[in-house]
mmCIF file of C-alpha atoms in Angstrom:
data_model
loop_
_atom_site.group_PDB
_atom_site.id
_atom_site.type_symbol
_atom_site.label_atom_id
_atom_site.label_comp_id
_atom_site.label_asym_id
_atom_site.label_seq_id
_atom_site.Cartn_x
_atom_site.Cartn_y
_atom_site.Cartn_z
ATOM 1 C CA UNK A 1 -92.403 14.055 15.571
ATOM 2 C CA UNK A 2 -95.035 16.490 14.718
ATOM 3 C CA UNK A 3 -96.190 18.681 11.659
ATOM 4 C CA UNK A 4 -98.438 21.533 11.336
ATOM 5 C CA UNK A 5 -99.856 23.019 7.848
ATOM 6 C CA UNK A 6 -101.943 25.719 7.374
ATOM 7 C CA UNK A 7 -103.465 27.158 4.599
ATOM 8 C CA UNK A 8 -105.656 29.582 3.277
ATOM 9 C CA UNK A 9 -107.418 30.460 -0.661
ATOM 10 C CA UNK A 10 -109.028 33.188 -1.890
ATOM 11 C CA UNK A 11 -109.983 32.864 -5.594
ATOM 12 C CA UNK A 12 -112.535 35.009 -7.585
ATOM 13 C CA UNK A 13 -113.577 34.244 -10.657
ATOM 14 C CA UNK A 14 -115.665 36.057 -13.928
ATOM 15 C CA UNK A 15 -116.547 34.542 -17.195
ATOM 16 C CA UNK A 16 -119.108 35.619 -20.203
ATOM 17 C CA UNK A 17 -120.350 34.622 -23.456
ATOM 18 C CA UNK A 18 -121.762 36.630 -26.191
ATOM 19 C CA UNK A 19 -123.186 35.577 -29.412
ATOM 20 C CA UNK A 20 -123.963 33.857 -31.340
ATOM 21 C CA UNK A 21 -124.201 36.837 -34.569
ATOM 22 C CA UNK A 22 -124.456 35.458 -37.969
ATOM 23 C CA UNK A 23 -122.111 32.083 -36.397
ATOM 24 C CA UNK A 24 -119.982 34.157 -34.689
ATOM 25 C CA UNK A 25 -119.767 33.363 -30.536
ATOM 26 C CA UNK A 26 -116.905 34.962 -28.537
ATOM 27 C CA UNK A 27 -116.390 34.170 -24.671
ATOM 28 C CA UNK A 28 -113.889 35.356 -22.093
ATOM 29 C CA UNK A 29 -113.089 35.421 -18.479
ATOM 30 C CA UNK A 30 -110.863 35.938 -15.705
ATOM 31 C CA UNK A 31 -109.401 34.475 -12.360
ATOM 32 C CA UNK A 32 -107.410 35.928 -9.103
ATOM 33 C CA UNK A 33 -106.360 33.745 -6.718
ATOM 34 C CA UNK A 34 -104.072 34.398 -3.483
ATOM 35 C CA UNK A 35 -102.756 31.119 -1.546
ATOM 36 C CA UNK A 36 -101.215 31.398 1.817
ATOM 37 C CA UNK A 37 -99.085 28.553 3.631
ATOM 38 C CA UNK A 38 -97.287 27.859 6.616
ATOM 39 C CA UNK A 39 -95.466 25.051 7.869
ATOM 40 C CA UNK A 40 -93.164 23.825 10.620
ATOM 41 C CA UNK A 41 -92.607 21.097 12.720
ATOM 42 C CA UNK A 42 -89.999 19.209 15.088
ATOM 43 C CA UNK A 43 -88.261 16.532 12.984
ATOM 44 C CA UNK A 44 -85.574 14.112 13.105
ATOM 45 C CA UNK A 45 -82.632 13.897 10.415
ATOM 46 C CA UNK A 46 -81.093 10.737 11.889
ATOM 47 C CA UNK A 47 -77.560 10.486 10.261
ATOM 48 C CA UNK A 48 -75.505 6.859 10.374
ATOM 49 C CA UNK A 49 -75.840 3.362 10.037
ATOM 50 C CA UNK A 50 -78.115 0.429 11.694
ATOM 51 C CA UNK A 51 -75.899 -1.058 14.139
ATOM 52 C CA UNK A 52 -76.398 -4.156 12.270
ATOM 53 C CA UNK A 53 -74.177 -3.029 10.007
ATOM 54 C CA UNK A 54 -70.111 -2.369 10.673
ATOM 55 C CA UNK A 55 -68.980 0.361 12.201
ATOM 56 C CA UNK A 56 -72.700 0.875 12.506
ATOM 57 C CA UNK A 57 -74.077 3.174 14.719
ATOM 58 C CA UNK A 58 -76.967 6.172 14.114
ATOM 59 C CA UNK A 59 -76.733 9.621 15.375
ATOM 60 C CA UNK A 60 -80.367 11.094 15.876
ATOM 61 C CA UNK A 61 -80.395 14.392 14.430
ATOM 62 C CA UNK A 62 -83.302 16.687 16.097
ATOM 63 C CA UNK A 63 -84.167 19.448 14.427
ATOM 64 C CA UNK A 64 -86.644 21.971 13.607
ATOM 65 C CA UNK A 65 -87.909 23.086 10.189
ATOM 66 C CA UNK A 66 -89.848 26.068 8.876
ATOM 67 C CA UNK A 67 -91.903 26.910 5.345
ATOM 68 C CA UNK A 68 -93.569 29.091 4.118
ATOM 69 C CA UNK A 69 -95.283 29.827 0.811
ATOM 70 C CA UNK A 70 -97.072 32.824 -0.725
ATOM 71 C CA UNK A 71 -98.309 32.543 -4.063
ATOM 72 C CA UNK A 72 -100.902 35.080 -6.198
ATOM 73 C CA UNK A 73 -101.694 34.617 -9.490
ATOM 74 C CA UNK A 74 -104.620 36.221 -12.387
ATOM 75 C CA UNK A 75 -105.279 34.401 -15.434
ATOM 76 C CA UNK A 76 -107.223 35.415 -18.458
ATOM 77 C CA UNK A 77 -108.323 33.610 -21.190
ATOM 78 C CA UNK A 78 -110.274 34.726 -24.790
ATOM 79 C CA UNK A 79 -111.626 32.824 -27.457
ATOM 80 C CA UNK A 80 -114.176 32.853 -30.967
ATOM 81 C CA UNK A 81 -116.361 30.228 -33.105
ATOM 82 C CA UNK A 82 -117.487 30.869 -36.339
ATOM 83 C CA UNK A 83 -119.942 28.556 -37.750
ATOM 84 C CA UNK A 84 -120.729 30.304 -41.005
ATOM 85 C CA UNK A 85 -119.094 27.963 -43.424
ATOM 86 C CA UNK A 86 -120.804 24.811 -44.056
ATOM 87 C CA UNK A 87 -120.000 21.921 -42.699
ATOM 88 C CA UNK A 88 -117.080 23.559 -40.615
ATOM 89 C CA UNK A 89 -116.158 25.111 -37.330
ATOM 90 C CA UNK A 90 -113.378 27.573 -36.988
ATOM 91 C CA UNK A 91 -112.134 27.952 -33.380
ATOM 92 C CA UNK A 92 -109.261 30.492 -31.959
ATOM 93 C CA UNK A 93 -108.316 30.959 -27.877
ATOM 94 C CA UNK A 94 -105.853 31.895 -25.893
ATOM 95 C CA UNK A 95 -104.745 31.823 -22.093
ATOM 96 C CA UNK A 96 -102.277 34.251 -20.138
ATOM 97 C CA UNK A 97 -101.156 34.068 -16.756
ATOM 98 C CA UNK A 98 -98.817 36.528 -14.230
ATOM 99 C CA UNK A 99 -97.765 34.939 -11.052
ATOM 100 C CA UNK A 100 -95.579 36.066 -8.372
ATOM 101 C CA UNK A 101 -94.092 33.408 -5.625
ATOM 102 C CA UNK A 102 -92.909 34.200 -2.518
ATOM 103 C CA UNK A 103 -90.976 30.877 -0.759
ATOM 104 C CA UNK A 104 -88.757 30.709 2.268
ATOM 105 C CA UNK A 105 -87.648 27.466 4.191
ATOM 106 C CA UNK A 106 -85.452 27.077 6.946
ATOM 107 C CA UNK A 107 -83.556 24.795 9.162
ATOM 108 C CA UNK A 108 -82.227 25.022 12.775
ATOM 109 C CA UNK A 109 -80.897 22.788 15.462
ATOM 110 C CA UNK A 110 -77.990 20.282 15.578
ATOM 111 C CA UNK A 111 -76.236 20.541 12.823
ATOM 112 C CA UNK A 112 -75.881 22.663 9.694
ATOM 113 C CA UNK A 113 -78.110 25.766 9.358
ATOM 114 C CA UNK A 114 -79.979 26.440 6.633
ATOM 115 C CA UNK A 115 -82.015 29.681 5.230
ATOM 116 C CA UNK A 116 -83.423 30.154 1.896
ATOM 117 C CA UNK A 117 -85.953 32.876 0.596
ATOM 118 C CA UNK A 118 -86.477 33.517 -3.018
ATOM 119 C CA UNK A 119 -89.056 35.677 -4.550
ATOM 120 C CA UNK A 120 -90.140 33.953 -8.124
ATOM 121 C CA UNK A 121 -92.339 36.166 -11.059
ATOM 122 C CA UNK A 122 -93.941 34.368 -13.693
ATOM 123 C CA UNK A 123 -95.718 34.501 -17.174
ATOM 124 C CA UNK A 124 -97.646 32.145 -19.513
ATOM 125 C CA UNK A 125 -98.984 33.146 -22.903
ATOM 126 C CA UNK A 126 -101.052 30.373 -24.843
ATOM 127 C CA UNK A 127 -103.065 30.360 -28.189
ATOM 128 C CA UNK A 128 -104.331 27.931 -30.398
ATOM 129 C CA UNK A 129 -105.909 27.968 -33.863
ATOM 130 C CA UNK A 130 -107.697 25.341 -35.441
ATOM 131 C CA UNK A 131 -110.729 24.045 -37.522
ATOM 132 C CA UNK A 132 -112.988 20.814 -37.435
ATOM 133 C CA UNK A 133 -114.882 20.283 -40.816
ATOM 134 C CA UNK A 134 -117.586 17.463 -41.718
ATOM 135 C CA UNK A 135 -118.517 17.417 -44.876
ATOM 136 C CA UNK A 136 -120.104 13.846 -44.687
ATOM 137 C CA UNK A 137 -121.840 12.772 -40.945
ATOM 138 C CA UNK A 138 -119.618 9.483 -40.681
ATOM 139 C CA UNK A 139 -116.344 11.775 -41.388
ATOM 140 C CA UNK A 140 -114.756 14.809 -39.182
ATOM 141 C CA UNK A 141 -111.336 15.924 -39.471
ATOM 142 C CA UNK A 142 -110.000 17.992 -36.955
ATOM 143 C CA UNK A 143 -106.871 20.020 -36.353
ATOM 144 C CA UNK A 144 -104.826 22.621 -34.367
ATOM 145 C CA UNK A 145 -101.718 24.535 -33.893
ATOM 146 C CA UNK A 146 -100.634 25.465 -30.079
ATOM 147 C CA UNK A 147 -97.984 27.705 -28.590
ATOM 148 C CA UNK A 148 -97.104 27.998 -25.443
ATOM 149 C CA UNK A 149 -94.935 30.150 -24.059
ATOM 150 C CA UNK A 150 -93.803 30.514 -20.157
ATOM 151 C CA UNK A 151 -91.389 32.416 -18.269
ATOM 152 C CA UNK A 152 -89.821 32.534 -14.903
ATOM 153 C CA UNK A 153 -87.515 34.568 -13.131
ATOM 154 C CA UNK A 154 -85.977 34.333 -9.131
ATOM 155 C CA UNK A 155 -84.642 36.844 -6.944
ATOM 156 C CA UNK A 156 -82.934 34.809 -4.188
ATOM 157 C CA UNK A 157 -82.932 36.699 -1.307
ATOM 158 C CA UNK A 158 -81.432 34.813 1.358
ATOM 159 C CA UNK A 159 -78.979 31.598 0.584
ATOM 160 C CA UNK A 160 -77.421 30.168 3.421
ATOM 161 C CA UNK A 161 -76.532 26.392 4.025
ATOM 162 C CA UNK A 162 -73.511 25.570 6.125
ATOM 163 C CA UNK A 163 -73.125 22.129 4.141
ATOM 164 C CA UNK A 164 -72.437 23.930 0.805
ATOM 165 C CA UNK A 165 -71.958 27.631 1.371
ATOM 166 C CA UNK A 166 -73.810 29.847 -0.880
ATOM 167 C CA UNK A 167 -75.249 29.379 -4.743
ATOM 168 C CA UNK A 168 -76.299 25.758 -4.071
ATOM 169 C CA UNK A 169 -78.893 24.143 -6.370
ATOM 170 C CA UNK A 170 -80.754 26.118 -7.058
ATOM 171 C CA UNK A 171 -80.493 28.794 -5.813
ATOM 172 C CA UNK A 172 -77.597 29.698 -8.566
ATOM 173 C CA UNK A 173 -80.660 29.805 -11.431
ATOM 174 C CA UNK A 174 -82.311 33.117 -11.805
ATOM 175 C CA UNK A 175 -84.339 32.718 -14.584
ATOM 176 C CA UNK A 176 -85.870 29.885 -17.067
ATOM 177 C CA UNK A 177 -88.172 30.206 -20.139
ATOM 178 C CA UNK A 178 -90.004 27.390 -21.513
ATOM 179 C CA UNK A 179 -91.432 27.043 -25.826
ATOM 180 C CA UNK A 180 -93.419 24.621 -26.355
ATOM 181 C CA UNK A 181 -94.937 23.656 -30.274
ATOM 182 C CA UNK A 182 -98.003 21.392 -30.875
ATOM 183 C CA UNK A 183 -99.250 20.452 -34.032
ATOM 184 C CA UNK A 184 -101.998 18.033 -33.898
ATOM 185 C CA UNK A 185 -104.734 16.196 -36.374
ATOM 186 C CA UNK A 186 -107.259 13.877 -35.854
ATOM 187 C CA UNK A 187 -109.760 11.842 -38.653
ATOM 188 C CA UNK A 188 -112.720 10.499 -37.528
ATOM 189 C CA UNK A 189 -114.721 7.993 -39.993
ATOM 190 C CA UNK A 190 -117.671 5.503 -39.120
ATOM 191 C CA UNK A 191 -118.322 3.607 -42.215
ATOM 192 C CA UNK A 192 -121.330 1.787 -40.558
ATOM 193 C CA UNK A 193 -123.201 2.092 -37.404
ATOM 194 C CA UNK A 194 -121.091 -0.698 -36.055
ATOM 195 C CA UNK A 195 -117.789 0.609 -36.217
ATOM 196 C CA UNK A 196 -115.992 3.422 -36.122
ATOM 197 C CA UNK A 197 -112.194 4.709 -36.688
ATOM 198 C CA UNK A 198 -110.026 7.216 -35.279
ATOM 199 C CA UNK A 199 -106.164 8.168 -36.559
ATOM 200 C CA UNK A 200 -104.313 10.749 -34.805
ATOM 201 C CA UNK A 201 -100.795 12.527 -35.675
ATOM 202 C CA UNK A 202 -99.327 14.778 -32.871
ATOM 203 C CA UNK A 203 -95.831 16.802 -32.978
ATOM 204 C CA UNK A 204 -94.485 18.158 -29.681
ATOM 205 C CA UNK A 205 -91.568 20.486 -29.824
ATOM 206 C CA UNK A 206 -90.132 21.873 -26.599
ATOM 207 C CA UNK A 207 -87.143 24.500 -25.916
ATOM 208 C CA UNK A 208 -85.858 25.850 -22.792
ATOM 209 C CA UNK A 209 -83.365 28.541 -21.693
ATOM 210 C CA UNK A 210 -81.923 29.039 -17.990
ATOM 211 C CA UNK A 211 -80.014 32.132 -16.674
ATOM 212 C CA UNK A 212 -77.387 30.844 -14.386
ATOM 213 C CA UNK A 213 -75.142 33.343 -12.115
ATOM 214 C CA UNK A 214 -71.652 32.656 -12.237
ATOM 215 C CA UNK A 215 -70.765 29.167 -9.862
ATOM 216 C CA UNK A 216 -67.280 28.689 -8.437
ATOM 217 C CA UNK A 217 -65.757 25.227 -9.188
ATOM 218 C CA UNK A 218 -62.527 25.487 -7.594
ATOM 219 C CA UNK A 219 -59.487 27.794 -6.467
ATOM 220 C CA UNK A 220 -58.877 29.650 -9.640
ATOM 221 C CA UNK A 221 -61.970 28.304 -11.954
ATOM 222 C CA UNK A 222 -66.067 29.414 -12.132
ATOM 223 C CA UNK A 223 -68.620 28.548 -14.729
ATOM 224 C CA UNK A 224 -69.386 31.635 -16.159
ATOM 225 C CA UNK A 225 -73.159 31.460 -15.849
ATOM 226 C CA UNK A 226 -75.314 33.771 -18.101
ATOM 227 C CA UNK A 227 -78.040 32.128 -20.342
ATOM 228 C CA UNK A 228 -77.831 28.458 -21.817
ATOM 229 C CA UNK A 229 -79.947 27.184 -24.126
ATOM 230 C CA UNK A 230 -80.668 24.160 -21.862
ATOM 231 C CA UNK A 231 -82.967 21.560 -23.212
ATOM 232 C CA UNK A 232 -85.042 20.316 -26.411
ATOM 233 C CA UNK A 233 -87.575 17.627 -27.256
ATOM 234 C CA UNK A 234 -89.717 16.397 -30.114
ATOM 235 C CA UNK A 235 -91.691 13.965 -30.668
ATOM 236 C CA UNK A 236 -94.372 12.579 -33.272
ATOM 237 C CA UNK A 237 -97.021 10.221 -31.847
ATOM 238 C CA UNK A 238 -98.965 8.475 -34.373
ATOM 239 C CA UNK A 239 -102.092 6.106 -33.524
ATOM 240 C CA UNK A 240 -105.094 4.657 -34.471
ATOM 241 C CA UNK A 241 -108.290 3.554 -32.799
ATOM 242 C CA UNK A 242 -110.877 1.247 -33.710
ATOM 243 C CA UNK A 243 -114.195 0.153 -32.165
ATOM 244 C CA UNK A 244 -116.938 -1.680 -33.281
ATOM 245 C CA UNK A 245 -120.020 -3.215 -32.160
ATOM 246 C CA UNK A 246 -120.545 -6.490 -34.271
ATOM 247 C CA UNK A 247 -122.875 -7.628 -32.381
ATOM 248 C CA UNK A 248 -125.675 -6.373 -29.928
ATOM 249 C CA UNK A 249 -124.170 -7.425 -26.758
ATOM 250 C CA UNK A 250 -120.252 -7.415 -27.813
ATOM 251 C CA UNK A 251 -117.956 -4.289 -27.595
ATOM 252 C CA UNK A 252 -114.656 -4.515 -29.305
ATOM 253 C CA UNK A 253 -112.144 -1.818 -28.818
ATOM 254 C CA UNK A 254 -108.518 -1.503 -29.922
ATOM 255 C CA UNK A 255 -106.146 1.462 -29.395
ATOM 256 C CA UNK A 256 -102.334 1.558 -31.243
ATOM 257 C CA UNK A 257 -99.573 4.205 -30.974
ATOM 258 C CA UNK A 258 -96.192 4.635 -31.869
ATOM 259 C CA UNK A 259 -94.224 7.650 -30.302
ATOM 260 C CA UNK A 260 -90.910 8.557 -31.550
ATOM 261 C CA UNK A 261 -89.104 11.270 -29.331
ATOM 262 C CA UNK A 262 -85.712 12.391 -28.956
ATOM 263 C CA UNK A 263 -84.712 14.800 -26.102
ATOM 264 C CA UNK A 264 -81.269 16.852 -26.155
ATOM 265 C CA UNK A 265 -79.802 18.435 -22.874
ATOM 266 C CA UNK A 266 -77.288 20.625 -22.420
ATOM 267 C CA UNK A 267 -73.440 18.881 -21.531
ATOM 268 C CA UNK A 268 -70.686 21.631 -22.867
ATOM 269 C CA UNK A 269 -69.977 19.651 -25.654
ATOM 270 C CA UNK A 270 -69.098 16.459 -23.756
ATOM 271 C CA UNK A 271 -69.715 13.501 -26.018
ATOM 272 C CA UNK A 272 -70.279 10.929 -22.605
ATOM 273 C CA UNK A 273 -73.560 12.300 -22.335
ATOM 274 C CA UNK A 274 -75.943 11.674 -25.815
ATOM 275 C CA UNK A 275 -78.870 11.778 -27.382
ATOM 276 C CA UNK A 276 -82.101 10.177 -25.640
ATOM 277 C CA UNK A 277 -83.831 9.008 -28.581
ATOM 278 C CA UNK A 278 -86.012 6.514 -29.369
ATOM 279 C CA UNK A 279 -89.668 4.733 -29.711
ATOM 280 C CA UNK A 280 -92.175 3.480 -27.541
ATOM 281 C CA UNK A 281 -94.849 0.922 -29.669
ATOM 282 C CA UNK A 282 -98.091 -0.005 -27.081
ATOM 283 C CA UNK A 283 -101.447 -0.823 -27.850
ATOM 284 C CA UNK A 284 -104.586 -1.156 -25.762
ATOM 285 C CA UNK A 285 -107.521 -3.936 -26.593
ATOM 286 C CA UNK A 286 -110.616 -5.096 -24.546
ATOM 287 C CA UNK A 287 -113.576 -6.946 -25.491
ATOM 288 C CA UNK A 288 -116.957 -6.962 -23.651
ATOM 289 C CA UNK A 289 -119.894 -9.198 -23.903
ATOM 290 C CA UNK A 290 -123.041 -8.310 -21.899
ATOM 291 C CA UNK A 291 -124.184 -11.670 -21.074
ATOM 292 C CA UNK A 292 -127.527 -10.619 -19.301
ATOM 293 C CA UNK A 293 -128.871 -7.373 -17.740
ATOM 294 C CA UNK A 294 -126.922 -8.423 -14.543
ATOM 295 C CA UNK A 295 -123.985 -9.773 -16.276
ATOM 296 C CA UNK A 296 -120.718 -8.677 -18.478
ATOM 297 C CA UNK A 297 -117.904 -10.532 -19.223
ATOM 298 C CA UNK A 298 -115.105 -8.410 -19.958
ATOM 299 C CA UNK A 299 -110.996 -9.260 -21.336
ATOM 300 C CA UNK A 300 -108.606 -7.260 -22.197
ATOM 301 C CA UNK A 301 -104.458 -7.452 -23.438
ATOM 302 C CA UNK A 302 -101.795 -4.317 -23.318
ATOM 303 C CA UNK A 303 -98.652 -4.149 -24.816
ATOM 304 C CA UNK A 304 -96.064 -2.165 -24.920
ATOM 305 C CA UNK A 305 -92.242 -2.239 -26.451
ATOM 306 C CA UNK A 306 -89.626 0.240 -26.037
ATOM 307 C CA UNK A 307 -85.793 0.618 -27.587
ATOM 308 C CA UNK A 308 -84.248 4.011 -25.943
ATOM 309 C CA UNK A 309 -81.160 1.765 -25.532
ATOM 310 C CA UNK A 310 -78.098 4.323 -26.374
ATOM 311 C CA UNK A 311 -74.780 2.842 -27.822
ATOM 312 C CA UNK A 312 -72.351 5.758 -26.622
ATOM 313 C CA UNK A 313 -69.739 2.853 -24.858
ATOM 314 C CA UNK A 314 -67.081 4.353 -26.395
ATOM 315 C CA UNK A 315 -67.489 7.979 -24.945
ATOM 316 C CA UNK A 316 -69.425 6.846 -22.057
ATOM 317 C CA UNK A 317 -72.029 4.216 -20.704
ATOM 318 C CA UNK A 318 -74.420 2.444 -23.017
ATOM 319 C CA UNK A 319 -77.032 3.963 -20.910
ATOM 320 C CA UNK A 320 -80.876 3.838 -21.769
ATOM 321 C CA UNK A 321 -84.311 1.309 -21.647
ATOM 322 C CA UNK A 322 -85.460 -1.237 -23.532
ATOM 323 C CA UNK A 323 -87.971 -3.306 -23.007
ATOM 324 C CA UNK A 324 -91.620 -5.198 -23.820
ATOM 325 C CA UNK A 325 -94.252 -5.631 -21.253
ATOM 326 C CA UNK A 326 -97.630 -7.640 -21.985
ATOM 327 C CA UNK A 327 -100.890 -7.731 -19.085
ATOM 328 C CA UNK A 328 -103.748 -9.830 -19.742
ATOM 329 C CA UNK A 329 -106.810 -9.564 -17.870
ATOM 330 C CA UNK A 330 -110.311 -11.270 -17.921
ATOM 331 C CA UNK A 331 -113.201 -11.072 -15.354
ATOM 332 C CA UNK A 332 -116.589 -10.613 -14.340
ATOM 333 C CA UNK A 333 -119.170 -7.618 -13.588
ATOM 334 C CA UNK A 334 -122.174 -8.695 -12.049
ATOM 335 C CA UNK A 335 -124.956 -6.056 -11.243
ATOM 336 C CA UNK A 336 -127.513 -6.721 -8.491
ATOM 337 C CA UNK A 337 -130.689 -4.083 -8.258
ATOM 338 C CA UNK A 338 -129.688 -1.272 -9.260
ATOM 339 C CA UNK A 339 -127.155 0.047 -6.940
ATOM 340 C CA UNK A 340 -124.944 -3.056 -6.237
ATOM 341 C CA UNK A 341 -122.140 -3.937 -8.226
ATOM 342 C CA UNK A 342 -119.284 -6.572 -8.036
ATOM 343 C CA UNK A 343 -116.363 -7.103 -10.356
ATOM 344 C CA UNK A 344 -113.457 -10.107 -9.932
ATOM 345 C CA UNK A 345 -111.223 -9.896 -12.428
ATOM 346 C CA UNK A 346 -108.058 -11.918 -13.225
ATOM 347 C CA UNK A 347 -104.469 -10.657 -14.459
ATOM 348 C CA UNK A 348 -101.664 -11.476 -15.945
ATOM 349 C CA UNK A 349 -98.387 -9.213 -16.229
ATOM 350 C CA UNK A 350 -94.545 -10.044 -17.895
ATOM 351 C CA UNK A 351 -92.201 -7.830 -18.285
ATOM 352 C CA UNK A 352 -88.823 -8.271 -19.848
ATOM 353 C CA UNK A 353 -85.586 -5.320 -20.124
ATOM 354 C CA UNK A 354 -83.022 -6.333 -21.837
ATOM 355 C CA UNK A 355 -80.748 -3.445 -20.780
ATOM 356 C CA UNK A 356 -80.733 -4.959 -17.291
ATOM 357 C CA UNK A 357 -79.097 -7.968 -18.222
ATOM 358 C CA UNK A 358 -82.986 -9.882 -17.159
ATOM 359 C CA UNK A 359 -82.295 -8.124 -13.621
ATOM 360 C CA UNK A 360 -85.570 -6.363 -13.693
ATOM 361 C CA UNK A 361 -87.851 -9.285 -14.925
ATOM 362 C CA UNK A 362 -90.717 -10.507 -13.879
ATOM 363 C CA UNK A 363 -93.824 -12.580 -14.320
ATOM 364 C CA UNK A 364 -96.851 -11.621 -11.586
ATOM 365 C CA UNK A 365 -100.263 -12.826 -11.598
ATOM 366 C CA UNK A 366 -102.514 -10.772 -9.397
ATOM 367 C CA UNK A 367 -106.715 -11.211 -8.359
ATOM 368 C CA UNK A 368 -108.845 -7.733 -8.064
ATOM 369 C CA UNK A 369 -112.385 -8.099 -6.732
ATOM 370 C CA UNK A 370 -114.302 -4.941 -5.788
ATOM 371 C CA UNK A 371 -117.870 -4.103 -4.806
ATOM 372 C CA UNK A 372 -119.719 -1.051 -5.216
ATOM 373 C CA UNK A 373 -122.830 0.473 -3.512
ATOM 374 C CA UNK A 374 -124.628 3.861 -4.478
ATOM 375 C CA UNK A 375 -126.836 5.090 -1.861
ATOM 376 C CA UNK A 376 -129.573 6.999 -2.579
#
């Protein structure tokens, strides 16, 4: 019925640069910030059926709700150039935040009470090395390595819900930590003026830890809680770009990638729940033609295929995606003075799953016209 938010930010902010000294430049800075918010309101939580239904029949629910949310936070961040060797550019940073949380809610009226205040710390550490060399103009190669590294911890304070008694999710985690890996590389080459090329290689690696208290199951049986090693992921992305200009009024541009991942969670060595692995294949083309001063014609296709199916029907359900979707698109841009524009374009979408048995399916065809007016 009603719902009032209020909020207030205080953030102050430093940064300098000094350099450069025979190629060397080196910058930092630093950011507080304090955030204060409070919310309540009158709601309803209407429990039931429509009466349309049998036995139908809803129970209105009034209640009234309660939140708020205290959160402060500094960051800091370094980092260096060196330009000294030829042709190449040697880069280091890195990033660090502490931030403390402090989060209640609560629920009163008809029906189960609810209270929950939890006070969360956190810290982030970042850095990431790298180089970008040229030795020729038309070709740049550039690379990094990236760690990240974040940690939380919660002291739960107050956890009361009538519906589930106390520990309920999530109370019952008091602490998570979060690696994450990136190795990336990316060569640049423009053998003419016309065209130019891109490929890209990207590996993602993520791990992640909880710290569970211990969870009662049933009369005589708890998990035991402690620390888990929860989660993993990696993936490699590989792709490729390519745009040219053969021609002084067409644009051609064409974008490819193929991401293979696989993510692992944790399941005390039940075999019904697997691997999600897999690949995802898309690619991105448009063409434009600049027919006039006042007029482009632009197209465009997308396409993307994906096989995360997962054949685990003998320990559990063949769960998992796959699928191919296409879009097509072609329209017009046409420029009047110099602070008009209109654009109708045309599209064309199918998608197919095959995991859904054709369920999800669909062909749409849909018309986009906009107009656009600067004033000055």
């Amino acid at each position: 019925d009603a719902i009032i938010i209020e909020q207030d930010t205080h953030t102050f902010n430093a940064n300098a640069q000094l350099g450069p000294w025979s190629g060397l430049t080196v910058y930092g800075g630093a950011q507080s910030e304090w955030m204060s918010q409070r919310g309540f309101g009158d709601v309803r939580l209407d429990e039931g059926f429509p009466p349309s239904l049998p036995f139908g029949g809803v129970i209105p629910v009034p209640v009234f709700l309660d939140s708020n949310l205290d959160r402060a936070s500094v960051q800091e961040h370094a980092g260096a150039r060196f330009t000294g060797l030829p042709f190449t550019v040697l880069f280091v940073e890195g990033r660090a935040e502490q931030q403390s949380i402090g989060q209640t809610g609560m629920r009163s009226g008809t029906g189960a009470e609810f209270l929950r205040d939890t006070d969360t710390s956190g810290e982030l550490y970042e850095g990431r090395v790298g180089f970008t060399i040229s030795p020729w103009t038309p070709v740049s190669l550039t690379a990094h390595y990236k760690r990240r590294q974040r940690e939380w911890n919660y002291d739960h304070l107050a956890d009361i819900d009538e519906l589930r008694g106390t520990n309920g999710y999530s109370a019952f985690i008091l602490g998570r930590d979060v690696d994450v890996d990136e190795v990336s590389a990316k060569l640049s080459v423009r053998p003419a003026n016309w065209i130019k090329i891109g490929l890209t290689y990207q590996l993602l690696s993520t791990d992640s830890e909880h710290e569970t208290m211990p969870i009662p199951v049933g009369a005589f049986a708890e998990t035991p809680g402690g620390r888990i090693y929860a989660y993993n992921s990696d993936a490699h992305v590989y792709s490729a770009n390519v745009a040219m200009t053969p021609w002084r009024r067409l644009y051609l541009n064409s974008t490819f990638s193929w991401r293979q991942s696989r993510s692992w969670t944790a399941h005390n060595l039940s075999p019904v729940v697997g691997d999600y692995e897999g690949a995802v294949y898309s690619s991105i083309s448009s063409l434009t033609y600049i027919l006039n001063n006042q007029t482009d014609l632009n197209a465009s296709y997308t396409f993307s295929w994906a096989d995360y199916g997962q054949d685990d029907a003998a320990a559990g359900l063949p769960l998992g995606i796959m699928y191919d979707w296409h879009m097509v698109s072609a329209g017009i841009t046409r420029r009047f003075k110099k602070n008009i524009a209109t654009n109708l374009q045309y599209r064309f979408y199918q998608y197919d799953e095959e995991n859904s048995g054709g369920f999800n399916n669909y062909i749409a065809h849909g018309v986009v016209a906009s107009l656009a007016m600067t004033f000055e």
